[in-house]
mmCIF file of C-alpha atoms in Angstrom:
data_model
loop_
_atom_site.group_PDB
_atom_site.id
_atom_site.type_symbol
_atom_site.label_atom_id
_atom_site.label_comp_id
_atom_site.label_asym_id
_atom_site.label_seq_id
_atom_site.Cartn_x
_atom_site.Cartn_y
_atom_site.Cartn_z
ATOM 1 C CA UNK K 9 5.048 154.708 -6.355
ATOM 2 C CA UNK K 10 5.105 152.610 -3.181
ATOM 3 C CA UNK K 11 2.963 155.148 -1.366
ATOM 4 C CA UNK K 12 0.473 155.139 -4.228
ATOM 5 C CA UNK K 13 0.229 151.344 -4.123
ATOM 6 C CA UNK K 14 -0.194 151.364 -0.356
ATOM 7 C CA UNK K 15 -2.827 154.042 -0.563
ATOM 8 C CA UNK K 16 -4.728 152.037 -3.195
ATOM 9 C CA UNK K 17 -4.480 148.872 -1.146
ATOM 10 C CA UNK K 18 -5.639 150.320 2.131
ATOM 11 C CA UNK K 19 -8.311 152.575 0.682
ATOM 12 C CA UNK K 20 -9.882 149.992 -1.591
ATOM 13 C CA UNK K 21 -8.961 146.634 -0.054
ATOM 14 C CA UNK K 22 -8.171 147.457 3.566
ATOM 15 C CA UNK K 23 -10.224 148.852 6.436
ATOM 16 C CA UNK K 24 -12.510 151.690 5.370
ATOM 17 C CA UNK K 25 -11.329 153.875 8.243
ATOM 18 C CA UNK K 26 -7.589 153.705 7.438
ATOM 19 C CA UNK K 27 -5.630 156.847 6.560
ATOM 20 C CA UNK K 28 -2.099 156.957 5.190
ATOM 21 C CA UNK K 29 0.224 159.252 7.148
ATOM 22 C CA UNK K 30 3.742 160.324 6.155
ATOM 23 C CA UNK K 31 5.728 160.321 9.383
ATOM 24 C CA UNK K 32 8.334 162.968 8.603
ATOM 25 C CA UNK K 33 11.218 163.209 11.048
ATOM 26 C CA UNK K 34 9.232 162.407 14.199
ATOM 27 C CA UNK K 35 7.585 158.991 14.163
ATOM 28 C CA UNK K 36 6.265 159.362 17.712
ATOM 29 C CA UNK K 37 4.333 162.520 16.828
ATOM 30 C CA UNK K 38 2.773 160.731 13.873
ATOM 31 C CA UNK K 39 1.783 157.825 16.143
ATOM 32 C CA UNK K 40 0.335 160.171 18.757
ATOM 33 C CA UNK K 41 -1.846 161.926 16.163
ATOM 34 C CA UNK K 42 -2.973 158.776 14.314
ATOM 35 C CA UNK K 43 -6.336 157.077 14.599
ATOM 36 C CA UNK K 44 -6.771 153.358 15.183
ATOM 37 C CA UNK K 45 -6.163 151.455 11.950
ATOM 38 C CA UNK K 46 -4.065 154.144 10.240
ATOM 39 C CA UNK K 47 -0.961 153.368 8.188
ATOM 40 C CA UNK K 48 2.190 155.382 8.910
ATOM 41 C CA UNK K 49 4.830 155.501 6.166
ATOM 42 C CA UNK K 50 8.369 156.150 7.446
ATOM 43 C CA UNK K 51 11.103 157.330 5.099
ATOM 44 C CA UNK K 52 14.843 156.583 5.235
ATOM 45 C CA UNK K 53 16.794 157.767 8.261
ATOM 46 C CA UNK K 54 17.665 156.834 11.841
ATOM 47 C CA UNK K 55 15.013 157.321 14.506
ATOM 48 C CA UNK K 56 14.830 157.157 18.289
ATOM 49 C CA UNK K 57 12.727 154.788 20.393
ATOM 50 C CA UNK K 58 8.976 154.753 19.854
ATOM 51 C CA UNK K 59 5.914 153.564 21.775
ATOM 52 C CA UNK K 60 2.874 152.330 19.848
ATOM 53 C CA UNK K 61 -0.265 152.552 21.964
ATOM 54 C CA UNK K 62 -2.973 152.057 19.334
ATOM 55 C CA UNK K 63 -3.590 149.586 16.484
ATOM 56 C CA UNK K 64 -1.435 150.895 13.616
ATOM 57 C CA UNK K 65 0.654 149.698 10.697
ATOM 58 C CA UNK K 66 4.155 151.184 10.296
ATOM 59 C CA UNK K 67 5.714 150.678 6.866
ATOM 60 C CA UNK K 68 9.343 151.582 6.248
ATOM 61 C CA UNK K 69 10.460 152.982 2.889
ATOM 62 C CA UNK K 70 14.152 152.500 2.121
ATOM 63 C CA UNK K 71 14.836 150.469 5.319
ATOM 64 C CA UNK K 72 14.651 153.178 8.012
ATOM 65 C CA UNK K 73 16.550 152.444 11.246
ATOM 66 C CA UNK K 74 15.106 152.312 14.751
ATOM 67 C CA UNK K 75 17.743 152.493 17.494
ATOM 68 C CA UNK K 76 17.390 151.263 21.069
ATOM 69 C CA UNK K 77 19.385 152.672 23.950
ATOM 70 C CA UNK K 78 20.196 151.148 27.329
ATOM 71 C CA UNK K 79 16.918 150.029 28.977
ATOM 72 C CA UNK K 80 14.948 151.854 26.275
ATOM 73 C CA UNK K 81 13.752 149.437 23.558
ATOM 74 C CA UNK K 82 13.589 150.617 19.981
ATOM 75 C CA UNK K 83 9.888 149.730 19.959
ATOM 76 C CA UNK K 84 7.422 149.215 22.806
ATOM 77 C CA UNK K 85 4.084 147.808 21.659
ATOM 78 C CA UNK K 86 1.298 148.622 24.115
ATOM 79 C CA UNK K 87 -1.688 147.936 21.863
ATOM 80 C CA UNK K 88 -3.285 144.991 20.141
ATOM 81 C CA UNK K 89 -3.219 144.883 16.352
ATOM 82 C CA UNK K 90 0.164 146.464 15.555
ATOM 83 C CA UNK K 91 2.169 145.651 12.403
ATOM 84 C CA UNK K 92 5.720 146.773 11.595
ATOM 85 C CA UNK K 93 7.181 146.185 8.142
ATOM 86 C CA UNK K 94 10.389 147.127 6.361
ATOM 87 C CA UNK K 95 12.650 148.355 9.210
ATOM 88 C CA UNK K 96 16.201 147.831 10.451
ATOM 89 C CA UNK K 97 16.086 147.661 14.253
ATOM 90 C CA UNK K 98 19.178 147.802 16.453
ATOM 91 C CA UNK K 99 19.134 146.717 20.076
ATOM 92 C CA UNK K 100 21.585 146.887 22.972
ATOM 93 C CA UNK K 101 23.466 143.875 24.323
ATOM 94 C CA UNK K 102 23.660 142.700 27.911
ATOM 95 C CA UNK K 103 25.789 144.965 30.126
ATOM 96 C CA UNK K 104 25.061 144.448 33.821
ATOM 97 C CA UNK K 105 27.443 147.181 34.986
ATOM 98 C CA UNK K 106 26.048 149.777 32.609
ATOM 99 C CA UNK K 107 22.495 148.837 33.611
ATOM 100 C CA UNK K 108 23.306 149.278 37.320
ATOM 101 C CA UNK K 109 24.952 152.635 36.680
ATOM 102 C CA UNK K 110 22.020 153.765 34.524
ATOM 103 C CA UNK K 111 19.506 153.196 37.307
ATOM 104 C CA UNK K 112 21.772 154.686 39.966
ATOM 105 C CA UNK K 113 22.012 157.847 37.882
ATOM 106 C CA UNK K 114 18.324 157.805 36.845
ATOM 107 C CA UNK K 115 16.469 156.812 39.992
ATOM 108 C CA UNK K 116 13.082 157.925 38.652
ATOM 109 C CA UNK K 117 13.479 155.666 35.612
ATOM 110 C CA UNK K 118 13.388 152.661 37.944
ATOM 111 C CA UNK K 119 10.126 153.636 39.618
ATOM 112 C CA UNK K 120 7.447 151.049 38.830
ATOM 113 C CA UNK K 121 9.712 149.142 36.436
ATOM 114 C CA UNK K 122 10.812 145.505 36.383
ATOM 115 C CA UNK K 123 14.551 145.802 36.756
ATOM 116 C CA UNK K 124 15.146 142.231 35.567
ATOM 117 C CA UNK K 125 13.958 143.057 32.046
ATOM 118 C CA UNK K 126 16.623 142.474 29.366
ATOM 119 C CA UNK K 127 17.725 145.115 26.905
ATOM 120 C CA UNK K 128 15.261 144.389 24.097
ATOM 121 C CA UNK K 129 14.879 145.697 20.569
ATOM 122 C CA UNK K 130 11.087 145.165 20.651
ATOM 123 C CA UNK K 131 8.942 144.677 23.756
ATOM 124 C CA UNK K 132 5.446 143.365 22.998
ATOM 125 C CA UNK K 133 2.674 143.965 25.515
ATOM 126 C CA UNK K 134 -0.275 143.614 23.134
ATOM 127 C CA UNK K 135 -1.758 140.763 21.133
ATOM 128 C CA UNK K 136 -1.961 140.420 17.376
ATOM 129 C CA UNK K 137 1.517 141.874 16.776
ATOM 130 C CA UNK K 138 3.308 141.246 13.473
ATOM 131 C CA UNK K 139 6.773 142.135 12.249
ATOM 132 C CA UNK K 140 7.474 141.510 8.566
ATOM 133 C CA UNK K 141 10.371 141.987 6.183
ATOM 134 C CA UNK K 142 12.517 143.559 8.902
ATOM 135 C CA UNK K 143 15.871 142.907 10.563
ATOM 136 C CA UNK K 144 16.794 143.005 14.251
ATOM 137 C CA UNK K 145 20.423 143.157 15.352
ATOM 138 C CA UNK K 146 22.542 142.892 18.527
ATOM 139 C CA UNK K 147 19.862 143.029 21.219
ATOM 140 C CA UNK K 148 19.952 141.104 24.467
ATOM 141 C CA UNK K 149 16.460 140.004 23.352
ATOM 142 C CA UNK K 150 15.385 140.739 19.792
ATOM 143 C CA UNK K 151 11.648 140.366 20.494
ATOM 144 C CA UNK K 152 10.522 140.043 24.122
ATOM 145 C CA UNK K 153 6.920 139.102 24.946
ATOM 146 C CA UNK K 154 5.088 137.868 28.044
ATOM 147 C CA UNK K 155 1.529 136.501 28.110
ATOM 148 C CA UNK K 156 0.610 137.695 24.627
ATOM 149 C CA UNK K 157 -1.419 136.099 21.851
ATOM 150 C CA UNK K 158 -1.028 136.072 18.101
ATOM 151 C CA UNK K 159 2.590 137.122 17.447
ATOM 152 C CA UNK K 160 3.832 136.805 13.857
ATOM 153 C CA UNK K 161 7.434 137.016 12.611
ATOM 154 C CA UNK K 162 7.550 136.749 8.841
ATOM 155 C CA UNK K 163 10.392 137.035 6.299
ATOM 156 C CA UNK K 164 12.621 138.759 8.856
ATOM 157 C CA UNK K 165 16.151 138.396 10.265
ATOM 158 C CA UNK K 166 17.268 138.153 13.893
ATOM 159 C CA UNK K 167 21.064 138.426 13.951
ATOM 160 C CA UNK K 168 23.661 138.631 16.714
ATOM 161 C CA UNK K 169 21.242 138.810 19.664
ATOM 162 C CA UNK K 170 21.648 136.976 22.971
ATOM 163 C CA UNK K 171 18.159 135.555 22.317
ATOM 164 C CA UNK K 172 16.383 136.184 19.032
ATOM 165 C CA UNK K 173 12.850 135.812 20.366
ATOM 166 C CA UNK K 174 11.754 135.216 23.953
ATOM 167 C CA UNK K 175 8.113 134.290 24.518
ATOM 168 C CA UNK K 176 6.713 133.157 27.856
ATOM 169 C CA UNK K 177 3.090 132.356 28.572
ATOM 170 C CA UNK K 178 1.940 133.103 25.043
ATOM 171 C CA UNK K 179 -0.434 131.539 22.576
ATOM 172 C CA UNK K 180 -0.551 131.645 18.808
ATOM 173 C CA UNK K 181 3.066 132.285 17.744
ATOM 174 C CA UNK K 182 3.878 132.040 14.023
ATOM 175 C CA UNK K 183 7.493 132.283 12.806
ATOM 176 C CA UNK K 184 7.948 131.680 9.075
ATOM 177 C CA UNK K 185 10.494 132.466 6.389
ATOM 178 C CA UNK K 186 12.950 133.981 8.881
ATOM 179 C CA UNK K 187 16.727 133.793 9.316
ATOM 180 C CA UNK K 188 17.797 133.474 12.961
ATOM 181 C CA UNK K 189 21.564 133.720 13.122
ATOM 182 C CA UNK K 190 24.529 134.068 15.461
ATOM 183 C CA UNK K 191 22.563 134.324 18.714
ATOM 184 C CA UNK K 192 24.712 133.769 21.798
ATOM 185 C CA UNK K 193 22.088 131.815 23.793
ATOM 186 C CA UNK K 194 18.882 130.927 21.973
ATOM 187 C CA UNK K 195 17.509 131.523 18.521
ATOM 188 C CA UNK K 196 13.918 131.009 19.709
ATOM 189 C CA UNK K 197 13.217 130.598 23.443
ATOM 190 C CA UNK K 198 9.539 129.621 23.798
ATOM 191 C CA UNK K 199 8.318 128.794 27.320
ATOM 192 C CA UNK K 200 4.922 127.840 28.795
ATOM 193 C CA UNK K 201 3.251 128.605 25.486
ATOM 194 C CA UNK K 202 0.927 126.824 23.052
ATOM 195 C CA UNK K 203 -0.441 126.867 19.497
ATOM 196 C CA UNK K 204 2.928 127.538 17.892
ATOM 197 C CA UNK K 205 3.946 127.354 14.239
ATOM 198 C CA UNK K 206 7.652 127.529 13.313
ATOM 199 C CA UNK K 207 8.089 126.754 9.600
ATOM 200 C CA UNK K 208 10.537 127.288 6.759
ATOM 201 C CA UNK K 209 13.197 129.141 8.761
ATOM 202 C CA UNK K 210 17.013 129.163 8.638
ATOM 203 C CA UNK K 211 18.370 128.834 12.194
ATOM 204 C CA UNK K 212 22.149 128.830 12.035
ATOM 205 C CA UNK K 213 25.133 129.307 14.375
ATOM 206 C CA UNK K 214 23.230 129.967 17.590
ATOM 207 C CA UNK K 215 25.667 129.084 20.351
ATOM 208 C CA UNK K 216 23.319 127.244 22.716
ATOM 209 C CA UNK K 217 19.916 126.212 21.304
ATOM 210 C CA UNK K 218 18.409 126.932 17.905
ATOM 211 C CA UNK K 219 14.809 126.307 19.023
ATOM 212 C CA UNK K 220 13.936 125.656 22.676
ATOM 213 C CA UNK K 221 10.352 124.692 23.486
ATOM 214 C CA UNK K 222 10.050 124.430 27.267
ATOM 215 C CA UNK K 223 6.773 123.421 28.925
ATOM 216 C CA UNK K 224 4.969 123.989 25.620
ATOM 217 C CA UNK K 225 2.348 122.109 23.645
ATOM 218 C CA UNK K 226 0.525 122.019 20.327
ATOM 219 C CA UNK K 227 3.476 123.277 18.314
ATOM 220 C CA UNK K 228 4.194 122.555 14.656
ATOM 221 C CA UNK K 229 7.886 122.863 13.830
ATOM 222 C CA UNK K 230 8.270 121.907 10.201
ATOM 223 C CA UNK K 231 10.695 122.317 7.274
ATOM 224 C CA UNK K 232 13.359 124.312 9.135
ATOM 225 C CA UNK K 233 17.094 124.253 8.468
ATOM 226 C CA UNK K 234 18.906 124.144 11.824
ATOM 227 C CA UNK K 235 22.687 124.024 11.813
ATOM 228 C CA UNK K 236 25.806 124.793 13.853
ATOM 229 C CA UNK K 237 24.110 125.021 17.241
ATOM 230 C CA UNK K 238 24.951 123.129 20.434
ATOM 231 C CA UNK K 239 21.348 121.857 20.541
ATOM 232 C CA UNK K 240 19.492 122.221 17.268
ATOM 233 C CA UNK K 241 15.914 121.692 18.465
ATOM 234 C CA UNK K 242 15.082 120.888 22.081
ATOM 235 C CA UNK K 243 11.773 119.798 23.612
ATOM 236 C CA UNK K 244 11.950 120.236 27.399
ATOM 237 C CA UNK K 245 8.904 118.851 29.213
ATOM 238 C CA UNK K 246 6.957 119.687 26.055
ATOM 239 C CA UNK K 247 4.138 117.443 24.815
ATOM 240 C CA UNK K 248 1.661 117.031 21.957
ATOM 241 C CA UNK K 249 3.938 118.644 19.383
ATOM 242 C CA UNK K 250 4.812 117.928 15.755
ATOM 243 C CA UNK K 251 8.457 118.004 14.566
ATOM 244 C CA UNK K 252 8.469 117.235 10.845
ATOM 245 C CA UNK K 253 10.764 117.418 7.802
ATOM 246 C CA UNK K 254 13.460 119.521 9.449
ATOM 247 C CA UNK K 255 17.084 119.310 8.355
ATOM 248 C CA UNK K 256 19.504 119.358 11.277
ATOM 249 C CA UNK K 257 23.240 119.223 10.697
ATOM 250 C CA UNK K 258 26.532 120.030 12.404
ATOM 251 C CA UNK K 259 24.982 120.410 15.858
ATOM 252 C CA UNK K 260 26.064 118.804 19.142
ATOM 253 C CA UNK K 261 22.555 117.333 19.386
ATOM 254 C CA UNK K 262 20.321 117.527 16.339
ATOM 255 C CA UNK K 263 17.040 116.940 18.226
ATOM 256 C CA UNK K 264 16.933 116.589 22.018
ATOM 257 C CA UNK K 265 13.703 115.358 23.659
ATOM 258 C CA UNK K 266 14.057 115.445 27.433
ATOM 259 C CA UNK K 267 12.634 115.988 30.910
ATOM 260 C CA UNK K 268 9.329 114.174 30.411
ATOM 261 C CA UNK K 269 8.469 115.347 26.897
ATOM 262 C CA UNK K 270 5.733 112.969 25.743
ATOM 263 C CA UNK K 271 3.184 112.326 23.012
ATOM 264 C CA UNK K 272 5.233 114.132 20.373
ATOM 265 C CA UNK K 273 5.418 113.127 16.705
ATOM 266 C CA UNK K 274 8.981 113.329 15.355
ATOM 267 C CA UNK K 275 8.744 112.355 11.718
ATOM 268 C CA UNK K 276 10.645 112.585 8.432
ATOM 269 C CA UNK K 277 13.553 114.665 9.754
ATOM 270 C CA UNK K 278 17.022 114.578 8.200
ATOM 271 C CA UNK K 279 19.838 114.408 10.790
ATOM 272 C CA UNK K 280 23.246 114.796 9.144
ATOM 273 C CA UNK K 281 26.781 115.081 10.559
ATOM 274 C CA UNK K 282 25.774 116.094 14.068
ATOM 275 C CA UNK K 283 29.213 115.885 15.657
ATOM 276 C CA UNK K 284 30.862 118.853 17.338
ATOM 277 C CA UNK K 285 34.391 117.811 18.175
ATOM 278 C CA UNK K 286 35.323 121.239 19.485
ATOM 279 C CA UNK K 287 32.928 120.756 22.431
ATOM 280 C CA UNK K 288 33.631 117.098 23.297
ATOM 281 C CA UNK K 289 35.937 115.235 20.899
ATOM 282 C CA UNK K 290 34.185 112.463 19.039
ATOM 283 C CA UNK K 291 30.655 113.180 20.266
ATOM 284 C CA UNK K 292 27.428 114.157 18.580
ATOM 285 C CA UNK K 293 23.902 112.736 18.415
ATOM 286 C CA UNK K 294 21.299 112.966 15.691
ATOM 287 C CA UNK K 295 18.237 112.323 17.883
ATOM 288 C CA UNK K 296 18.268 111.833 21.656
ATOM 289 C CA UNK K 297 15.313 110.897 23.881
ATOM 290 C CA UNK K 298 16.121 111.249 27.595
ATOM 291 C CA UNK K 299 14.732 111.643 31.108
ATOM 292 C CA UNK K 300 11.381 109.821 31.081
ATOM 293 C CA UNK K 301 10.264 111.121 27.694
ATOM 294 C CA UNK K 302 7.707 108.476 26.744
ATOM 295 C CA UNK K 303 4.905 107.751 24.261
ATOM 296 C CA UNK K 304 6.697 109.576 21.437
ATOM 297 C CA UNK K 305 6.275 108.541 17.797
ATOM 298 C CA UNK K 306 9.643 108.538 15.976
ATOM 299 C CA UNK K 307 9.195 107.441 12.382
ATOM 300 C CA UNK K 308 10.623 108.055 8.920
ATOM 301 C CA UNK K 309 13.701 109.962 10.097
ATOM 302 C CA UNK K 310 17.108 109.604 8.413
ATOM 303 C CA UNK K 311 20.281 109.836 10.529
ATOM 304 C CA UNK K 312 23.536 109.862 8.592
ATOM 305 C CA UNK K 313 27.108 110.745 9.508
ATOM 306 C CA UNK K 314 26.409 111.462 13.191
ATOM 307 C CA UNK K 315 28.677 110.091 15.903
ATOM 308 C CA UNK K 316 25.525 108.421 17.290
ATOM 309 C CA UNK K 317 22.385 108.367 15.174
ATOM 310 C CA UNK K 318 19.755 107.577 17.819
ATOM 311 C CA UNK K 319 19.984 107.571 21.622
ATOM 312 C CA UNK K 320 17.183 106.445 23.953
ATOM 313 C CA UNK K 321 18.008 106.559 27.663
ATOM 314 C CA UNK K 322 16.996 107.226 31.255
ATOM 315 C CA UNK K 323 13.449 105.970 31.647
ATOM 316 C CA UNK K 324 11.979 106.517 28.177
ATOM 317 C CA UNK K 325 9.171 104.071 27.425
ATOM 318 C CA UNK K 326 6.678 103.214 24.702
#
């Protein structure tokens, strides 16, 4: 029934050139034989790493599993216009010793490679990538992207990674309706990027920062629930951004604006019970502006039950 609906959709409403392909037991062979714009349906099962080098849509039926191995991501996206929907994707955590031993035993695997790359579930090298209704678990980086445009994460889960999503030098990120949980460093680590939308997400129990925007601008971060992080939402030398209607509770800092972050609008946020006694007894701040972060508009926020509601320090003006 699902295949019939997909076939109807793509034949009558989608691109005229799209074909529907049943992957069978070898997804890579189906990818290699597909034409640009095709839809590949993948049935239940566990599959090895794949590389997508042309614009395709992969749709999982019955939550098929894609497994990464050490230094081999579950998915490498080398084309623009790729969509993945309906998968369970398992990564590999950080293991410096195992990584060293891997490359000592596989010298050719290191040739031409960046050896500082983390173990990632998905590596994105093309623009216009979307992952929908999927789950990513236990990777050093759930989604890893450099200098890419138009990445979408929608209705998906990132759970138990070191960093859920790492984006550097990108433009046009959209994260909506996602659950980003139990990451050991960052839920979302967004650096030197612009035109960002992060809306309606649950970002909970990420040990360091729920959302870090470093050296970024023109972001809209609205209507997120951010809880049980050391730093809920942090702007680090980030300017011209909107932070609106978020609920931040039980963090060490609810919102931290620091290191020259300026011309941001921080409006209508709810900052509740931000006090983490297990880190420093009797300390927690709802909203903190620090380190020459000036010309910010802070209006309509509610701070309740924090150890300190509002902190403004170290050269902040206007």
